[in-house]
Amino acid sequence: MRAAGRKTVSRTKTAQGARLSLVPREAARNHDRAAVSRDVLDHHLGYFTRRFQVWVFQDFIRALSEIDIRPAQYSVLTVIGANPGLSQSDISQCLGIERARLVRMLDRLDRRGLTRRLESSRDRRSHALHLTREGEKLLRQAKTLAAQHEARLADKLGSDNHRIMLGILRQFRV
Amino acid sequence: MRAAGRKTVSRTKTAQGARLSLVPREAARNHDRAAVSRDVLDHHLGYFTRRFQVWVFQDFIRALSEIDIRPAQYSVLTVIGANPGLSQSDISQCLGIERARLVRMLDRLDRRGLTRRLESSRDRRSHALHLTREGEKLLRQAKTLAAQHEARLADKLGSDNHRIMLGILRQFRV
DNA sequence: TATTGTTATACTCTATAACTATA
DNA sequence: TATAGTTATAGAGTATAACAATA
């Protein structure tokens, strides 16, 4: 196509200091923009992990948008559903969500009629968290939708890769 | 109020059918808290990816704290360093950072004397982004620290797993 | 003294919309 | 009309500190 960009590109690769005023934005015009980042951040697992995680969450959010449940909410509902009676501190520790953050999240879930904070008869400081009937029903829908999302993810990633990553990350313990 | 807990607890893992009022948070007390989440979210790659990514970023931030560079800043500096003259839109697209977000980030980097927005002689709407001398120097330090972080990550993950994940995620294109 | 839930604050990041000056 | 940079706003998430009630 255009001949002009070639020098610029080779310049940037070799890190030679060509003059800005003479060869200004040619690089930008001719680059496959995605390739720019690929070159330079290629060894950085954190970078790829972040971009991957953002994609996964966006897909998850879309998948569960019809019931308006976000990833953090899903994890909280799931854990409460499987372990009714846990306290907020328990949830906080096992999911790595700040205690302070959980308060507002549970306020919201309570208001939506999905969860309840019952008194703990054993420690009057803490609450025993439960799902309401409606919360259980919604969680079942959520799990169905989440499974569809997971299938799409496995498809996009390749099911082998999906399995491999699960294996690696599951044993990665914070 | 206290009566409300009746059947709920019997659904827990240990499922001794204990009454909430009598043996209320026993589950929480006896659980390995981390194990609670592992059980229920076991098939969800997004969950593990998120927790992993948080760990990696925390380690990265700690690793570069002495030069006060965060992950997003690092990626921007790196890409500009390798491709001087790119516009803000270019960076925005290739790194997936919002145009609006980039403005304030570059304001800050400019104020710190690390980057400069030069005029583009080809499109007077856009800027040609460059590192200052000081920016290049800081980027070199950043890369050294980032490499140390990466080595620690490979060590924590196992170098085989590190390589495998890089391979999988690098080919995962948004 | 330490912990639980809570309130509050601040900062990062994401997602928009709208404005200006250019193209 | 569309795009580049900018401003503004709103919400999620993260990180703290502090406080009252309770352990």
CSV table of C-alpha atoms (C1' of nucleotides) in Angstrom, one decimal:
chain,number,residue,atom,x,y,z
A,1,MET,CA,0.0,0.0,0.0
A,2,ARG,CA,1.9,3.0,1.2
A,3,ALA,CA,5.7,3.0,1.1
A,4,ALA,CA,6.2,5.8,3.6
A,5,GLY,CA,5.8,3.8,6.8
A,6,ARG,CA,8.5,1.3,6.4
A,7,LYS,CA,11.4,3.3,7.7
A,8,THR,CA,9.4,4.5,10.7
A,9,VAL,CA,8.6,1.0,11.7
A,10,SER,CA,12.1,-0.2,11.4
A,11,ARG,CA,13.3,2.8,13.3
A,12,THR,CA,11.1,2.1,16.3
A,13,LYS,CA,12.1,-1.5,16.4
A,14,THR,CA,15.7,-0.7,16.4
A,15,ALA,CA,15.2,2.2,18.7
A,16,GLN,CA,17.0,4.7,16.6
A,17,GLY,CA,16.2,8.4,17.2
A,18,ALA,CA,14.8,9.7,14.0
A,19,ARG,CA,13.5,13.2,14.1
A,20,LEU,CA,10.0,13.7,15.1
A,21,SER,CA,9.5,16.7,12.9
A,22,LEU,CA,10.4,14.7,9.8
A,23,VAL,CA,8.8,11.4,10.3
A,24,PRO,CA,5.9,12.0,12.6
A,25,ARG,CA,3.0,9.6,13.0
A,26,GLU,CA,3.7,7.2,10.2
A,27,ALA,CA,4.2,4.3,12.6
A,28,ALA,CA,0.8,4.7,14.1
A,29,ARG,CA,-0.9,4.7,10.7
A,30,ASN,CA,0.7,1.6,9.4
A,31,HIS,CA,0.8,-0.5,12.5
A,32,ASP,CA,-1.6,-3.3,13.2
A,33,ARG,CA,-2.4,-1.6,16.4
A,34,ALA,CA,-2.9,-4.8,18.4
A,35,ALA,CA,0.5,-6.0,17.3
A,36,VAL,CA,2.2,-3.0,18.9
A,37,SER,CA,1.4,-4.2,22.4
A,38,ARG,CA,2.1,-7.8,21.6
A,39,ASP,CA,5.6,-7.1,20.7
A,40,VAL,CA,6.6,-5.3,23.8
A,41,LEU,CA,4.6,-6.9,26.6
A,42,ASP,CA,5.1,-10.4,25.3
A,43,HIS,CA,6.8,-11.8,28.4
A,44,HIS,CA,4.4,-10.3,30.8
A,45,LEU,CA,1.9,-12.8,32.0
A,46,GLY,CA,0.2,-10.2,34.2
A,47,TYR,CA,-0.7,-8.2,31.1
A,48,PHE,CA,-2.3,-11.1,29.3
A,49,THR,CA,-4.0,-12.3,32.4
A,50,ARG,CA,-5.6,-8.9,32.9
A,51,ARG,CA,-6.9,-8.7,29.4
A,52,PHE,CA,-8.2,-12.2,29.5
A,53,GLN,CA,-9.9,-11.6,32.9
A,54,VAL,CA,-11.5,-8.4,31.6
A,55,TRP,CA,-12.9,-10.3,28.6
A,56,VAL,CA,-14.2,-13.2,30.7
A,57,PHE,CA,-15.9,-10.8,33.2
A,58,GLN,CA,-17.5,-8.9,30.4
A,59,ASP,CA,-18.9,-12.0,28.9
A,60,PHE,CA,-20.0,-13.2,32.3
A,61,ILE,CA,-21.8,-9.9,33.0
A,62,ARG,CA,-23.5,-10.1,29.6
A,63,ALA,CA,-24.5,-13.7,30.3
A,64,LEU,CA,-26.2,-12.8,33.6
A,65,SER,CA,-27.4,-9.4,32.6
A,66,GLU,CA,-31.0,-10.6,32.4
A,67,ILE,CA,-31.0,-11.3,36.1
A,68,ASP,CA,-28.7,-8.4,36.9
A,69,ILE,CA,-26.1,-10.4,38.8
A,70,ARG,CA,-22.4,-9.5,38.6
A,71,PRO,CA,-19.4,-11.7,39.2
A,72,ALA,CA,-18.8,-10.7,42.8
A,73,GLN,CA,-22.5,-11.0,43.6
A,74,TYR,CA,-22.6,-14.4,42.0
A,75,SER,CA,-19.7,-15.7,44.1
A,76,VAL,CA,-21.3,-14.5,47.3
A,77,LEU,CA,-24.7,-16.0,46.5
A,78,THR,CA,-23.1,-19.3,45.5
A,79,VAL,CA,-21.0,-19.5,48.7
A,80,ILE,CA,-24.0,-18.6,50.9
A,81,GLY,CA,-26.2,-21.0,49.1
A,82,ALA,CA,-23.7,-23.8,49.7
A,83,ASN,CA,-22.9,-22.8,53.2
A,84,PRO,CA,-25.9,-21.2,54.9
A,85,GLY,CA,-25.1,-19.6,58.2
A,86,LEU,CA,-21.7,-18.2,57.3
A,87,SER,CA,-20.9,-14.8,58.7
A,88,GLN,CA,-19.8,-11.8,56.7
A,89,SER,CA,-16.3,-12.2,57.9
A,90,ASP,CA,-16.3,-15.8,56.7
A,91,ILE,CA,-17.4,-14.7,53.3
A,92,SER,CA,-15.0,-11.9,53.3
A,93,GLN,CA,-12.0,-14.1,54.0
A,94,CYS,CA,-12.9,-17.0,51.8
A,95,LEU,CA,-13.7,-14.8,48.8
A,96,GLY,CA,-11.2,-12.1,49.4
A,97,ILE,CA,-13.8,-9.3,49.5
A,98,GLU,CA,-13.3,-6.5,51.9
A,99,ARG,CA,-15.6,-6.6,54.9
A,100,ALA,CA,-16.6,-3.0,54.2
A,101,ARG,CA,-17.4,-3.8,50.7
A,102,LEU,CA,-19.6,-6.8,51.7
A,103,VAL,CA,-21.8,-4.6,53.8
A,104,ARG,CA,-23.1,-2.6,50.8
A,105,MET,CA,-23.3,-5.6,48.6
A,106,LEU,CA,-25.5,-7.5,51.2
A,107,ASP,CA,-27.6,-4.3,51.7
A,108,ARG,CA,-28.4,-4.5,48.1
A,109,LEU,CA,-29.0,-8.3,47.9
A,110,ASP,CA,-31.2,-8.0,51.1
A,111,ARG,CA,-33.2,-5.1,49.5
A,112,ARG,CA,-33.7,-7.3,46.4
A,113,GLY,CA,-35.1,-10.0,48.7
A,114,LEU,CA,-32.3,-12.5,47.8
A,115,THR,CA,-30.5,-12.8,51.1
A,116,ARG,CA,-31.2,-12.3,54.8
A,117,ARG,CA,-29.0,-11.5,57.7
A,118,LEU,CA,-30.2,-13.6,60.6
A,119,GLU,CA,-29.0,-13.2,64.1
A,120,SER,CA,-26.2,-15.5,65.2
A,121,SER,CA,-27.2,-16.9,68.5
A,122,ARG,CA,-23.6,-17.8,69.2
A,123,ASP,CA,-21.9,-14.5,68.6
A,124,ARG,CA,-24.1,-11.5,68.9
A,125,ARG,CA,-21.7,-9.4,66.8
A,126,SER,CA,-22.2,-11.4,63.7
A,127,HIS,CA,-24.9,-12.4,61.2
A,128,ALA,CA,-25.8,-15.8,59.9
A,129,LEU,CA,-26.3,-15.3,56.2
A,130,HIS,CA,-29.0,-17.2,54.3
A,131,LEU,CA,-30.6,-17.1,50.9
A,132,THR,CA,-34.4,-16.5,50.8
A,133,ARG,CA,-36.6,-18.8,48.8
A,134,GLU,CA,-36.4,-16.2,46.0
A,135,GLY,CA,-32.6,-16.1,46.3
A,136,GLU,CA,-32.3,-19.8,45.9
A,137,LYS,CA,-34.5,-19.6,42.8
A,138,LEU,CA,-32.4,-16.8,41.3
A,139,LEU,CA,-29.2,-18.7,42.1
A,140,ARG,CA,-30.4,-21.7,40.1
A,141,GLN,CA,-31.0,-19.4,37.1
A,142,ALA,CA,-27.7,-17.8,37.7
A,143,LYS,CA,-25.9,-21.2,37.7
A,144,THR,CA,-27.6,-22.1,34.4
A,145,LEU,CA,-26.5,-18.9,32.8
A,146,ALA,CA,-23.0,-19.1,34.3
A,147,ALA,CA,-22.7,-22.6,32.8
A,148,GLN,CA,-23.5,-21.3,29.4
A,149,HIS,CA,-20.9,-18.6,29.8
A,150,GLU,CA,-18.4,-21.2,30.9
A,151,ALA,CA,-19.1,-23.3,27.8
A,152,ARG,CA,-18.7,-20.3,25.6
A,153,LEU,CA,-15.4,-19.6,27.3
A,154,ALA,CA,-14.2,-23.2,26.9
A,155,ASP,CA,-15.2,-22.9,23.2
A,156,LYS,CA,-13.3,-19.7,22.7
A,157,LEU,CA,-10.2,-20.9,24.5
A,158,GLY,CA,-10.3,-24.5,23.3
A,159,SER,CA,-11.5,-27.0,25.7
A,160,ASP,CA,-8.0,-28.4,26.3
A,161,ASN,CA,-6.7,-25.0,27.2
A,162,HIS,CA,-9.7,-24.4,29.4
A,163,ARG,CA,-9.0,-27.5,31.3
A,164,ILE,CA,-5.3,-26.8,31.6
A,165,MET,CA,-5.8,-23.3,32.9
A,166,LEU,CA,-8.3,-24.5,35.4
A,167,GLY,CA,-5.8,-27.1,36.6
A,168,ILE,CA,-3.0,-24.6,37.0
A,169,LEU,CA,-5.0,-21.8,38.6
A,170,ARG,CA,-7.0,-24.0,40.9
A,171,GLN,CA,-3.8,-25.1,42.6
A,172,PHE,CA,-2.6,-21.5,42.8
A,173,ARG,CA,-3.5,-20.6,46.3
A,174,VAL,CA,-3.3,-17.1,47.6
B,1,MET,CA,-36.4,-13.8,65.0
B,2,ARG,CA,-34.3,-16.6,66.2
B,3,ALA,CA,-36.8,-19.1,65.1
B,4,ALA,CA,-36.2,-18.4,61.5
B,5,GLY,CA,-33.1,-20.5,61.2
B,6,ARG,CA,-34.8,-23.9,61.5
B,7,LYS,CA,-34.2,-26.0,58.4
B,8,THR,CA,-31.6,-23.9,56.8
B,9,VAL,CA,-28.6,-25.3,58.6
B,10,SER,CA,-29.4,-28.8,57.8
B,11,ARG,CA,-28.5,-28.0,54.2
B,12,THR,CA,-24.9,-27.4,55.1
B,13,LYS,CA,-22.1,-29.6,54.1
B,14,THR,CA,-21.7,-31.2,57.5
B,15,ALA,CA,-25.4,-31.5,57.5
B,16,GLN,CA,-25.9,-32.8,61.0
B,17,GLY,CA,-29.3,-31.3,60.9
B,18,ALA,CA,-28.3,-29.2,63.8
B,19,ARG,CA,-30.5,-26.3,64.7
B,20,LEU,CA,-29.3,-22.9,64.1
B,21,SER,CA,-30.3,-21.8,67.5
B,22,LEU,CA,-28.4,-24.6,69.1
B,23,VAL,CA,-25.4,-25.1,67.0
B,24,PRO,CA,-25.4,-22.0,65.0
B,25,ARG,CA,-22.2,-21.1,63.1
B,26,GLU,CA,-20.5,-24.4,63.6
B,27,ALA,CA,-19.9,-24.8,59.9
B,28,ALA,CA,-18.2,-21.5,59.8
B,29,ARG,CA,-16.0,-22.2,62.7
B,30,ASN,CA,-14.9,-25.6,61.5
B,31,HIS,CA,-14.4,-24.8,57.9
B,32,ASP,CA,-11.1,-24.2,56.3
B,33,ARG,CA,-12.5,-20.9,55.0
B,34,ALA,CA,-10.6,-21.1,51.7
B,35,ALA,CA,-12.0,-24.5,51.0
B,36,VAL,CA,-15.5,-23.2,51.1
B,37,SER,CA,-15.1,-21.2,47.9
B,38,ARG,CA,-13.0,-23.9,46.3
B,39,ASP,CA,-15.8,-26.4,46.5
B,40,VAL,CA,-18.5,-24.3,44.9
B,41,LEU,CA,-16.7,-22.2,42.3
B,42,ASP,CA,-14.5,-25.0,41.2
B,43,HIS,CA,-15.6,-25.0,37.5
B,44,HIS,CA,-15.5,-21.3,37.1
B,45,LEU,CA,-12.3,-20.2,35.3
B,46,GLY,CA,-13.3,-16.6,35.6
B,47,TYR,CA,-13.2,-16.8,39.4
B,48,PHE,CA,-9.7,-18.3,39.5
B,49,THR,CA,-8.5,-16.0,36.8
B,50,ARG,CA,-9.6,-13.0,38.8
B,51,ARG,CA,-8.0,-14.1,42.0
B,52,PHE,CA,-4.8,-14.9,40.2
B,53,GLN,CA,-4.8,-11.6,38.4
B,54,VAL,CA,-5.3,-9.7,41.6
B,55,TRP,CA,-2.4,-11.5,43.2
B,56,VAL,CA,-0.2,-10.8,40.2
B,57,PHE,CA,-1.0,-7.1,40.1
B,58,GLN,CA,-0.4,-6.7,43.8
B,59,ASP,CA,3.0,-8.3,43.4
B,60,PHE,CA,3.7,-6.1,40.4
B,61,ILE,CA,2.6,-2.9,42.3
B,62,ARG,CA,4.8,-3.9,45.2
B,63,ALA,CA,7.7,-4.7,42.9
B,64,LEU,CA,7.6,-1.2,41.2
B,65,SER,CA,6.5,0.7,44.3
B,66,GLU,CA,9.9,2.3,44.6
B,67,ILE,CA,9.4,4.1,41.3
B,68,ASP,CA,5.7,4.5,41.8
B,69,ILE,CA,4.6,2.9,38.6
B,70,ARG,CA,1.4,0.9,38.3
B,71,PRO,CA,0.6,-1.8,35.8
B,72,ALA,CA,-1.4,0.4,33.4
B,73,GLN,CA,1.3,3.1,33.5
B,74,TYR,CA,3.9,0.5,32.9
B,75,SER,CA,2.2,-0.7,29.8
B,76,VAL,CA,1.7,2.8,28.4
B,77,LEU,CA,5.3,3.7,29.0
B,78,THR,CA,6.5,0.5,27.5
B,79,VAL,CA,4.4,0.9,24.3
B,80,ILE,CA,5.4,4.5,23.9
B,81,GLY,CA,9.0,3.7,24.5
B,82,ALA,CA,8.9,1.1,21.7
B,83,ASN,CA,6.8,3.1,19.3
B,84,PRO,CA,7.5,6.8,19.8
B,85,GLY,CA,5.0,9.0,17.9
B,86,LEU,CA,1.9,7.0,18.6
B,87,SER,CA,-1.2,9.0,19.3
B,88,GLN,CA,-3.4,8.6,22.3
B,89,SER,CA,-6.0,6.8,20.2
B,90,ASP,CA,-3.4,4.3,19.1
B,91,ILE,CA,-2.4,3.6,22.7
B,92,SER,CA,-6.0,3.5,23.7
B,93,GLN,CA,-6.9,0.9,21.0
B,94,CYS,CA,-3.9,-1.3,21.4
B,95,LEU,CA,-4.0,-1.5,25.1
B,96,GLY,CA,-7.7,-1.4,25.6
B,97,ILE,CA,-7.6,1.7,27.8
B,98,GLU,CA,-10.4,4.2,27.4
B,99,ARG,CA,-9.4,7.4,25.6
B,100,ALA,CA,-10.8,9.4,28.5
B,101,ARG,CA,-8.8,7.5,31.0
B,102,LEU,CA,-5.6,8.0,29.1
B,103,VAL,CA,-5.9,11.7,29.3
B,104,ARG,CA,-5.5,11.9,33.0
B,105,MET,CA,-2.9,9.2,33.0
B,106,LEU,CA,-0.8,11.2,30.5
B,107,ASP,CA,-1.4,14.4,32.4
B,108,ARG,CA,0.2,12.7,35.4
B,109,LEU,CA,3.1,11.2,33.5
B,110,ASP,CA,3.7,14.5,31.8
B,111,ARG,CA,3.7,16.3,35.1
B,112,ARG,CA,6.2,13.8,36.4
B,113,GLY,CA,8.4,14.6,33.4
B,114,LEU,CA,8.3,11.1,32.0
B,115,THR,CA,6.3,11.7,28.8
B,116,ARG,CA,5.6,14.5,26.3
B,117,ARG,CA,2.7,15.2,24.0
B,118,LEU,CA,4.3,16.7,20.9
B,119,GLU,CA,2.3,18.2,18.0
B,120,SER,CA,1.5,15.9,15.2
B,121,SER,CA,2.4,17.7,12.0
B,122,ARG,CA,0.2,15.4,10.1
B,123,ASP,CA,-3.1,15.6,12.1
B,124,ARG,CA,-3.5,18.6,14.2
B,125,ARG,CA,-6.1,17.0,16.4
B,126,SER,CA,-3.7,14.4,17.7
B,127,HIS,CA,-0.5,14.2,19.7
B,128,ALA,CA,2.7,12.3,19.0
B,129,LEU,CA,3.6,10.7,22.3
B,130,HIS,CA,7.2,10.4,23.4
B,131,LEU,CA,9.3,9.6,26.4
B,132,THR,CA,11.5,12.2,27.8
B,133,ARG,CA,15.1,11.3,28.6
B,134,GLU,CA,14.0,10.8,32.2
B,135,GLY,CA,11.1,8.7,31.1
B,136,GLU,CA,13.4,6.4,29.2
B,137,LYS,CA,15.7,6.1,32.2
B,138,LEU,CA,12.7,5.3,34.5
B,139,LEU,CA,11.4,2.8,32.0
B,140,ARG,CA,14.7,0.9,32.1
B,141,GLN,CA,14.4,0.7,35.8
B,142,ALA,CA,10.8,-0.4,35.5
B,143,LYS,CA,11.7,-3.2,33.1
B,144,THR,CA,14.3,-4.5,35.5
B,145,LEU,CA,11.9,-4.5,38.4
B,146,ALA,CA,9.2,-6.0,36.2
B,147,ALA,CA,11.5,-8.8,35.2
B,148,GLN,CA,12.1,-9.5,38.9
B,149,HIS,CA,8.4,-9.7,39.4
B,150,GLU,CA,8.0,-12.0,36.5
B,151,ALA,CA,10.7,-14.3,37.8
B,152,ARG,CA,9.0,-14.4,41.1
B,153,LEU,CA,5.7,-15.2,39.4
B,154,ALA,CA,7.3,-18.0,37.3
B,155,ASP,CA,8.7,-19.4,40.5
B,156,LYS,CA,5.4,-19.3,42.4
B,157,LEU,CA,3.6,-20.8,39.5
B,158,GLY,CA,6.2,-23.3,38.4
B,159,SER,CA,8.1,-22.3,35.3
B,160,ASP,CA,6.4,-24.9,33.2
B,161,ASN,CA,3.0,-23.6,34.1
B,162,HIS,CA,4.2,-20.0,33.6
B,163,ARG,CA,5.2,-20.9,30.0
B,164,ILE,CA,2.0,-22.8,29.3
B,165,MET,CA,-0.2,-20.0,30.5
B,166,LEU,CA,1.8,-17.4,28.5
B,167,GLY,CA,1.3,-19.6,25.4
B,168,ILE,CA,-2.4,-20.0,25.9
B,169,LEU,CA,-3.2,-16.4,26.8
B,170,ARG,CA,-0.9,-14.9,24.2
B,171,GLN,CA,-2.9,-16.5,21.4
B,172,PHE,CA,-6.2,-15.4,23.1
B,173,ARG,CA,-7.1,-12.3,21.1
B,174,VAL,CA,-9.8,-10.0,22.1
C,1,DT,C1',-7.4,-6.3,73.7
C,2,DA,C1',-9.3,-8.2,69.5
C,3,DT,C1',-13.1,-8.9,66.3
C,4,DT,C1',-17.8,-8.0,63.7
C,5,DG,C1',-20.4,-5.2,61.3
C,6,DT,C1',-20.6,-0.6,60.0
C,7,DT,C1',-19.7,4.2,58.1
C,8,DA,C1',-16.7,7.1,55.8
C,9,DT,C1',-13.1,8.6,52.7
C,10,DA,C1',-10.0,8.3,48.8
C,11,DC,C1',-8.3,6.6,44.8
C,12,DT,C1',-8.3,3.4,40.6
C,13,DC,C1',-10.7,1.7,36.9
C,14,DT,C1',-14.6,1.3,33.7
C,15,DA,C1',-18.3,3.2,31.0
C,16,DT,C1',-20.7,7.0,29.1
C,17,DA,C1',-22.0,11.4,27.2
C,18,DA,C1',-21.0,15.7,25.4
C,19,DC,C1',-18.0,19.4,23.9
C,20,DT,C1',-14.0,21.6,20.7
C,21,DA,C1',-11.2,21.5,17.0
C,22,DT,C1',-10.1,19.5,13.5
C,23,DA,C1',-10.4,16.0,9.4
D,1,DT,C1',-20.0,13.3,9.2
D,2,DA,C1',-16.6,11.3,11.7
D,3,DT,C1',-12.4,11.4,14.7
D,4,DA,C1',-8.9,13.1,18.5
D,5,DG,C1',-8.5,14.9,22.7
D,6,DT,C1',-10.8,16.6,26.6
D,7,DT,C1',-14.1,17.2,30.5
D,8,DA,C1',-17.5,15.5,33.4
D,9,DT,C1',-20.2,12.1,35.8
D,10,DA,C1',-21.5,7.6,37.7
D,11,DG,C1',-20.6,3.2,39.3
D,12,DA,C1',-17.6,-0.8,40.7
D,13,DG,C1',-13.7,-2.3,43.1
D,14,DT,C1',-9.8,-1.6,46.4
D,15,DA,C1',-7.6,0.2,50.5
D,16,DT,C1',-7.9,2.5,54.8
D,17,DA,C1',-9.3,4.3,59.2
D,18,DA,C1',-12.4,4.7,62.9
D,19,DC,C1',-16.4,3.6,65.8
D,20,DA,C1',-20.0,0.8,68.7
D,21,DA,C1',-21.1,-3.5,70.3
D,22,DT,C1',-19.4,-7.6,71.7
D,23,DA,C1',-16.0,-11.3,72.5
